């Protein structure tokens, strides 16, 4: 008989709907329960997605339901504790980005997974889709030559009202500003494509919004492969776009999209010395799958049902948050931070860092 995994969704706000919609399309899993302190949100969420049971807290849910997987869709301040509770109840965890508010919490989540012999999958859905997989293979195989320079820009727009939600805009509850909450998606994809980083420098700015954290940041990330990337994150861009460009010895890779990409979002330009025959072999595959929660969750469930490791699209929860933490740490010290230095306890707690306030009259 085919095994059916029982999933629960914790937090029934904006992103939880993407999880419930994806779950409905995956064979071998049923969403059986949700929990949120807002009774009204749980009721509406369950009615919309055909979920039978609703609770006010995770503790109540875990006490009443036998669940195999908990989807953590709550504000990031609770992720580490909720992950531990789910593992203690014997469930696997799929946690929304950012996985937690500090590297110490991510360390704890990873060691709790090992101790409980459960899987921890993290949602950075920009890694998914057939185009990203194809480009990553071309880079990893060496076919495109050495990656040299990169641009990773998150030009998003969030009006002042976006920060009315109480957990946004403070170091205590959001953990960081736009770099941690928004830029991290493209930073994660860049690192998924280029591999391990070696040093980061950066600065944080408050240019317009009334926040404690940054509304804009600029950084430089040096990767172990030798590539140097310029990384900008902002919530002040009237024309929104998410950009990645990588120039290698043999090609220019460009990605422009907003919150998700498909094949049309990518462009691969061969260098002049590359033959037409060789560049033709770089063409994207014909079986197009766009990036998104659907693609990520279906790969994760495939691995859970097979008892396999978390697939690369949802593994390595620390990689992107390390780059963000290093950028914040660099803003604090006014000099680059290396990956080795980030292991020091000083950098693994709060990411609170100085923000240069350039708003008129401040
Ligand atoms: N991957 C993506 O593209 C993406 C997009 C948006 C948000 N996110 C991430 O998803 C998470 C949630 O963001 P959101 O925009 O959905 O936030 P939201 O504020 O819309 O929803 C969060 C929900 O969690 C509930 N909640 C708070 N504490 C809880 C608790 N202890 N137990 C149960 N429920 C609790 C709130 O009542 C709310 O309904 C964040 O980590 C965010 O960064 C990811």
Coordinates of C-alpha atoms and ligand atoms in Angstrom, one line a residue:
X1 CA 0.0 0.0 0.0
X2 CA 1.3 3.5 -0.9
X3 CA 2.4 5.4 2.2
X4 CA 0.6 8.7 2.8
X5 CA 2.5 11.3 4.9
X6 CA 0.4 13.5 7.2
X7 CA 1.4 17.2 7.0
X8 CA 0.6 20.1 9.3
X9 CA 1.0 23.8 8.5
X10 CA 2.1 26.1 11.3
X11 CA 1.2 29.7 10.8
X12 CA -1.6 30.4 8.3
X13 CA -0.6 33.8 7.0
X14 CA 0.6 34.8 3.5
X15 CA 3.2 32.2 2.7
X16 CA 1.2 29.2 4.2
X17 CA -1.2 29.3 1.2
X18 CA 1.7 28.5 -1.2
X19 CA 2.5 25.5 1.0
X20 CA -1.1 24.3 1.1
X21 CA -1.6 24.7 -2.7
X22 CA 1.6 22.8 -3.4
X23 CA 0.6 20.0 -0.9
X24 CA -2.7 19.6 -2.7
X25 CA -0.9 18.7 -5.9
X26 CA 1.7 16.2 -4.4
X27 CA 0.9 12.5 -4.3
X28 CA 1.7 10.8 -1.0
X29 CA 0.9 13.6 1.3
X30 CA -2.3 15.0 2.9
X31 CA -2.5 18.3 4.9
X32 CA -4.3 17.2 8.0
X33 CA -4.1 20.2 10.4
X34 CA -3.0 23.8 10.8
X35 CA -2.3 26.0 13.8
X36 CA -2.2 29.8 14.3
X37 CA -3.2 32.0 17.2
X38 CA -5.6 33.8 15.0
X39 CA -8.7 31.6 15.1
X40 CA -10.3 33.4 12.1
X41 CA -7.2 32.8 10.0
X42 CA -7.1 29.1 10.8
X43 CA -10.8 28.8 10.0
X44 CA -10.5 30.6 6.6
X45 CA -7.2 28.7 5.7
X46 CA -8.7 25.3 6.5
X47 CA -11.9 26.1 4.6
X48 CA -10.0 27.3 1.6
X49 CA -7.6 24.2 1.5
X50 CA -9.9 21.5 2.8
X51 CA -7.9 20.9 6.0
X52 CA -9.9 19.2 8.7
X53 CA -8.3 20.2 12.0
X54 CA -7.3 23.7 13.3
X55 CA -5.5 24.6 16.5
X56 CA -4.3 27.7 18.3
X57 CA -0.8 26.4 19.1
X58 CA 1.7 23.9 17.8
X59 CA 1.8 22.2 21.2
X60 CA -2.0 21.6 21.0
X61 CA -1.7 20.3 17.4
X62 CA 1.2 17.9 18.2
X63 CA -0.7 16.6 21.3
X64 CA -3.8 15.8 19.3
X65 CA -2.5 14.8 15.8
X66 CA 0.0 12.3 14.6
X67 CA 1.9 14.2 12.0
X68 CA 4.9 13.2 9.8
X69 CA 5.9 16.7 8.6
X70 CA 5.4 20.2 10.0
X71 CA 5.6 23.1 7.6
X72 CA 6.9 26.1 9.6
X73 CA 5.3 29.3 8.1
X74 CA 5.5 31.5 11.1
X75 CA 7.6 34.7 11.6
X76 CA 11.3 33.7 11.9
X77 CA 11.7 34.4 15.6
X78 CA 9.8 31.2 16.4
X79 CA 11.4 28.9 13.8
X80 CA 14.1 27.3 16.0
X81 CA 11.9 26.5 19.0
X82 CA 9.0 25.3 16.8
X83 CA 11.4 23.1 14.8
X84 CA 12.6 21.5 18.0
X85 CA 9.1 20.8 19.2
X86 CA 8.2 19.2 15.9
X87 CA 11.3 17.0 16.0
X88 CA 10.5 16.0 19.6
X89 CA 7.1 14.8 18.4
X90 CA 8.8 12.7 15.7
X91 CA 8.0 14.9 12.7
X92 CA 10.2 16.1 9.9
X93 CA 10.4 19.9 9.4
X94 CA 10.1 22.1 6.3
X95 CA 11.0 25.7 7.4
X96 CA 10.4 28.9 5.6
X97 CA 13.2 31.3 4.9
X98 CA 15.0 32.7 6.8
X99 CA 15.5 29.5 8.7
X100 CA 16.0 31.4 11.9
X101 CA 17.2 34.7 13.3
X102 CA 20.8 33.8 14.0
X103 CA 23.5 31.3 13.1
X104 CA 23.4 29.9 16.6
X105 CA 19.7 29.0 16.1
X106 CA 20.4 27.4 12.7
X107 CA 23.2 25.4 14.3
X108 CA 20.7 24.2 17.0
X109 CA 18.1 23.3 14.3
X110 CA 20.7 21.3 12.4
X111 CA 21.9 19.4 15.5
X112 CA 18.4 18.9 16.7
X113 CA 17.6 17.2 13.4
X114 CA 20.5 14.9 13.8
X115 CA 19.7 14.1 17.4
X116 CA 16.0 13.3 16.5
X117 CA 17.0 11.5 13.3
X118 CA 14.5 13.7 11.4
X119 CA 15.0 15.8 8.3
X120 CA 15.3 19.6 8.2
X121 CA 14.4 21.1 4.8
X122 CA 14.5 24.8 4.2
X123 CA 12.5 26.8 1.7
X124 CA 14.6 28.9 -0.6
X125 CA 12.5 28.3 -3.7
X126 CA 14.6 30.4 -6.1
X127 CA 16.9 27.4 -6.2
X128 CA 14.3 25.3 -8.0
X129 CA 13.2 25.0 -11.6
X130 CA 14.8 23.3 -14.6
X131 CA 16.7 26.4 -15.7
X132 CA 18.6 26.9 -12.4
X133 CA 19.4 23.1 -12.3
X134 CA 20.7 23.3 -15.9
X135 CA 22.9 26.4 -15.3
X136 CA 24.2 24.9 -12.1
X137 CA 25.3 21.8 -13.9
X138 CA 27.0 23.8 -16.6
X139 CA 28.9 25.8 -14.0
X140 CA 29.8 22.8 -11.8
X141 CA 31.0 20.7 -14.8
X142 CA 33.4 23.5 -15.8
X143 CA 31.8 23.8 -19.2
X144 CA 31.4 27.6 -18.8
X145 CA 34.9 28.0 -17.5
X146 CA 35.9 29.9 -14.3
X147 CA 33.2 32.2 -12.9
X148 CA 34.8 35.6 -12.6
X149 CA 32.3 38.4 -11.7
X150 CA 28.7 38.4 -10.5
X151 CA 25.9 40.8 -9.8
X152 CA 23.1 39.9 -7.4
X153 CA 20.5 42.6 -7.0
X154 CA 17.2 42.5 -5.2
X155 CA 15.3 45.7 -6.3
X156 CA 12.0 45.2 -4.5
X157 CA 9.4 47.6 -3.2
X158 CA 7.7 47.6 0.2
X159 CA 5.7 50.7 1.1
X160 CA 5.7 52.0 4.7
X161 CA 2.5 50.1 5.5
X162 CA 4.3 46.7 4.9
X163 CA 6.2 47.5 8.1
X164 CA 3.0 48.0 10.1
X165 CA 3.0 44.2 10.8
X166 CA 4.4 44.2 14.3
X167 CA 7.2 41.6 13.7
X168 CA 8.7 43.5 10.8
X169 CA 11.5 46.1 10.9
X170 CA 13.1 45.3 14.2
X171 CA 16.3 43.4 15.0
X172 CA 14.6 41.5 17.8
X173 CA 11.7 40.0 15.8
X174 CA 12.7 40.1 12.1
X175 CA 16.4 39.5 12.8
X176 CA 17.5 41.9 10.2
X177 CA 16.2 44.1 7.4
X178 CA 15.8 43.7 3.7
X179 CA 19.1 41.8 3.3
X180 CA 17.9 39.0 5.6
X181 CA 14.2 39.1 4.6
X182 CA 14.3 39.7 0.8
X183 CA 17.9 39.8 -0.6
X184 CA 18.5 36.4 0.9
X185 CA 16.5 34.7 -1.9
X186 CA 18.9 35.9 -4.7
X187 CA 21.9 35.6 -2.4
X188 CA 20.9 32.0 -1.8
X189 CA 20.5 31.3 -5.5
X190 CA 23.8 32.9 -6.3
X191 CA 25.5 30.7 -3.7
X192 CA 23.6 27.7 -5.0
X193 CA 25.2 28.4 -8.4
X194 CA 28.7 29.4 -7.4
X195 CA 29.3 27.3 -4.3
X196 CA 31.0 28.2 -1.0
X197 CA 31.9 31.8 -0.2
X198 CA 35.1 33.0 1.4
X199 CA 34.7 36.6 2.5
X200 CA 32.0 39.3 2.7
X201 CA 32.1 43.0 3.2
X202 CA 29.1 45.3 3.3
X203 CA 27.3 48.4 4.6
X204 CA 23.7 48.9 5.7
X205 CA 21.6 52.0 5.0
X206 CA 18.3 53.5 6.0
X207 CA 17.4 55.7 3.1
X208 CA 13.6 56.2 3.5
X209 CA 11.6 53.8 5.7
X210 CA 10.9 54.2 9.4
X211 CA 12.7 51.1 10.6
X212 CA 15.2 50.0 13.2
X213 CA 16.9 47.7 10.6
X214 CA 18.1 48.6 7.0
X215 CA 16.0 49.3 4.0
X216 CA 19.0 49.0 1.7
X217 CA 22.4 47.2 1.8
X218 CA 25.4 46.9 -0.5
X219 CA 28.0 44.2 -0.2
X220 CA 30.8 42.4 -1.9
X221 CA 31.0 38.6 -1.7
X222 CA 34.1 36.7 -2.7
X223 CA 33.5 33.0 -3.5
X224 CA 36.0 30.2 -3.0
X225 CA 36.0 29.6 -6.8
X226 CA 37.5 33.1 -7.1
X227 CA 34.4 34.9 -8.3
X228 CA 33.6 38.4 -6.9
X229 CA 30.0 39.5 -6.6
X230 CA 28.3 42.8 -6.0
X231 CA 25.2 42.3 -3.9
X232 CA 22.5 45.0 -3.4
X233 CA 19.2 44.6 -1.6
X234 CA 16.6 47.3 -1.3
X235 CA 12.9 47.7 -0.7
X236 CA 12.8 51.1 -2.3
X237 CA 12.7 50.3 -6.0
X238 CA 9.6 51.5 -7.9
X239 CA 10.3 49.1 -10.8
X240 CA 10.9 45.8 -9.0
X241 CA 13.2 43.2 -10.3
X242 CA 15.5 40.4 -9.0
X243 CA 18.8 40.2 -11.0
X244 CA 21.6 37.8 -11.2
X245 CA 24.4 38.1 -13.7
X246 CA 27.5 35.8 -13.7
X247 CA 30.3 36.4 -16.2
X248 CA 32.5 33.3 -16.6
X249 CA 35.5 32.7 -18.9
X250 CA 33.2 31.3 -21.6
X251 CA 29.8 32.9 -21.1
X252 CA 27.5 35.5 -19.5
X253 CA 24.6 34.1 -17.5
X254 CA 21.7 36.6 -16.9
X255 CA 18.5 36.1 -14.9
X256 CA 15.9 38.7 -14.5
X257 CA 12.6 38.0 -12.8
X258 CA 10.7 39.1 -9.7
X259 CA 9.5 36.4 -7.3
X260 CA 10.0 33.4 -9.5
X261 CA 11.7 32.4 -12.8
X262 CA 11.1 30.2 -15.8
X263 CA 13.2 29.5 -18.9
X264 CA 12.3 32.8 -20.5
X265 CA 13.8 34.6 -17.4
X266 CA 17.4 33.3 -18.2
X267 CA 19.8 34.3 -21.0
X268 CA 23.1 32.6 -21.7
X269 CA 25.5 34.5 -24.1
X270 CA 28.6 32.7 -25.2
X271 CA 32.0 34.4 -25.4
X272 CA 33.3 35.3 -28.8
X273 CA 35.7 32.4 -28.8
X274 CA 33.0 29.7 -28.2
X275 CA 31.8 27.9 -31.3
X276 CA 28.2 27.9 -32.3
X277 CA 28.1 24.1 -32.0
X278 CA 29.4 24.2 -28.4
X279 CA 27.0 27.0 -27.3
X280 CA 24.1 25.1 -28.9
X281 CA 24.8 22.2 -26.5
X282 CA 24.1 24.6 -23.6
X283 CA 20.4 25.0 -24.5
X284 CA 17.9 24.7 -21.7
X285 CA 16.1 21.3 -21.5
X286 CA 12.7 21.0 -23.2
X287 CA 10.9 19.8 -20.0
X288 CA 10.4 23.2 -18.4
X289 CA 9.5 23.5 -14.7
X290 CA 9.4 27.0 -13.3
X291 CA 10.8 27.8 -9.9
X292 CA 8.5 27.9 -6.9
X293 CA 7.1 26.2 -3.8
X294 CA 5.5 23.5 -5.9
X295 CA 8.8 22.4 -7.4
X296 CA 10.6 22.6 -4.0
X297 CA 8.0 20.8 -2.0
X298 CA 7.5 18.0 -4.6
X299 CA 11.2 17.3 -4.5
X300 CA 11.3 17.3 -0.7
X301 CA 8.3 14.9 -0.5
X302 CA 9.8 12.6 -3.1
X303 CA 12.9 12.3 -0.8
X304 CA 10.9 12.0 2.4
X305 CA 8.8 9.2 0.9
X306 CA 11.9 7.4 -0.3
X307 CA 13.6 7.8 3.1
X308 CA 16.4 9.7 1.3
X309 CA 18.5 12.8 2.3
X310 CA 17.0 16.3 1.8
X311 CA 17.5 17.2 -1.9
X312 CA 20.0 20.0 -2.7
X313 CA 17.1 22.4 -3.5
X314 CA 16.1 22.3 0.2
X315 CA 19.4 21.4 2.0
X316 CA 22.2 23.5 3.4
X317 CA 20.0 25.8 5.5
X318 CA 23.0 27.8 6.8
X319 CA 24.7 28.9 3.5
X320 CA 22.7 32.0 2.6
X321 CA 22.1 33.2 6.2
X322 CA 25.9 32.9 6.7
X323 CA 26.5 35.4 3.9
X324 CA 23.9 37.7 5.3
X325 CA 25.4 37.4 8.8
X326 CA 28.8 38.1 7.4
X327 CA 27.5 41.2 5.6
X328 CA 26.0 42.5 8.9
X329 CA 29.1 41.6 10.9
X330 CA 31.2 43.5 8.3
X331 CA 29.0 46.5 8.6
X332 CA 29.7 46.4 12.3
X333 CA 33.5 46.1 12.0
X334 CA 34.0 48.2 8.9
X335 CA 36.1 45.5 7.2
X336 CA 35.5 42.2 5.4
X337 CA 34.6 39.1 7.4
X338 CA 35.9 35.7 6.3
X339 CA 34.0 32.4 6.6
X340 CA 36.6 31.1 9.1
X341 CA 36.0 34.2 11.3
X342 CA 32.2 33.7 11.2
X343 CA 32.7 30.5 13.3
X344 CA 33.5 32.7 16.4
X345 CA 30.7 32.9 19.0
X346 CA 30.6 36.7 18.6
X347 CA 29.1 36.4 15.1
X348 CA 26.6 33.5 15.8
X349 CA 24.2 35.3 18.1
X350 CA 22.1 38.4 17.1
X351 CA 22.9 39.9 13.8
X352 CA 22.2 43.4 15.0
X353 CA 24.5 45.9 13.2
X354 CA 24.9 49.6 12.7
X355 CA 22.8 51.2 10.0
X356 CA 23.9 54.5 8.3
X357 CA 20.8 56.7 8.4
X358 CA 20.8 58.9 5.2
X359 CA 17.2 60.1 5.5
X360 CA 17.0 63.9 5.0
X361 CA 17.1 65.7 8.4
X362 CA 18.3 62.7 10.4
Ligands
LIG1 N1 9.6 31.8 0.5 C1 8.9 32.9 0.2 O1 8.8 33.4 -0.9 C2 8.3 33.6 1.4 C3 7.4 34.7 1.1 C4 6.8 35.3 2.2 C5 7.2 35.0 3.5 N2 8.1 34.0 3.7 C6 8.6 33.7 5.1 O2 7.5 32.9 5.7 C7 7.4 33.3 7.1 C8 6.0 33.8 7.4 O3 5.9 35.0 6.6 P1 4.4 35.5 6.1 O4 4.6 36.6 5.2 O5 3.5 34.4 5.8 O6 3.9 36.1 7.5 P2 2.4 36.5 8.0 O7 2.6 37.5 9.1 O8 1.6 36.7 6.8 O9 1.9 35.1 8.6 C9 2.5 34.5 9.8 C10 1.4 33.8 10.5 O10 2.1 33.1 11.6 C11 1.2 33.1 12.7 N3 1.9 32.9 13.9 C12 2.7 33.7 14.6 N4 3.2 33.1 15.7 C13 2.8 31.8 15.7 C14 2.9 30.7 16.5 N5 3.7 30.7 17.6 N6 2.3 29.6 16.2 C15 1.5 29.5 15.1 N7 1.3 30.5 14.2 C16 1.9 31.7 14.5 C17 0.6 34.6 12.6 O11 -0.6 34.7 13.4 C18 0.4 34.7 11.1 O12 -0.9 34.2 10.7 C19 8.6 34.2 7.3 O13 9.7 33.5 7.8 C20 8.8 34.9 6.0 O14 10.1 35.3 5.8 C21 8.7 33.3 2.7

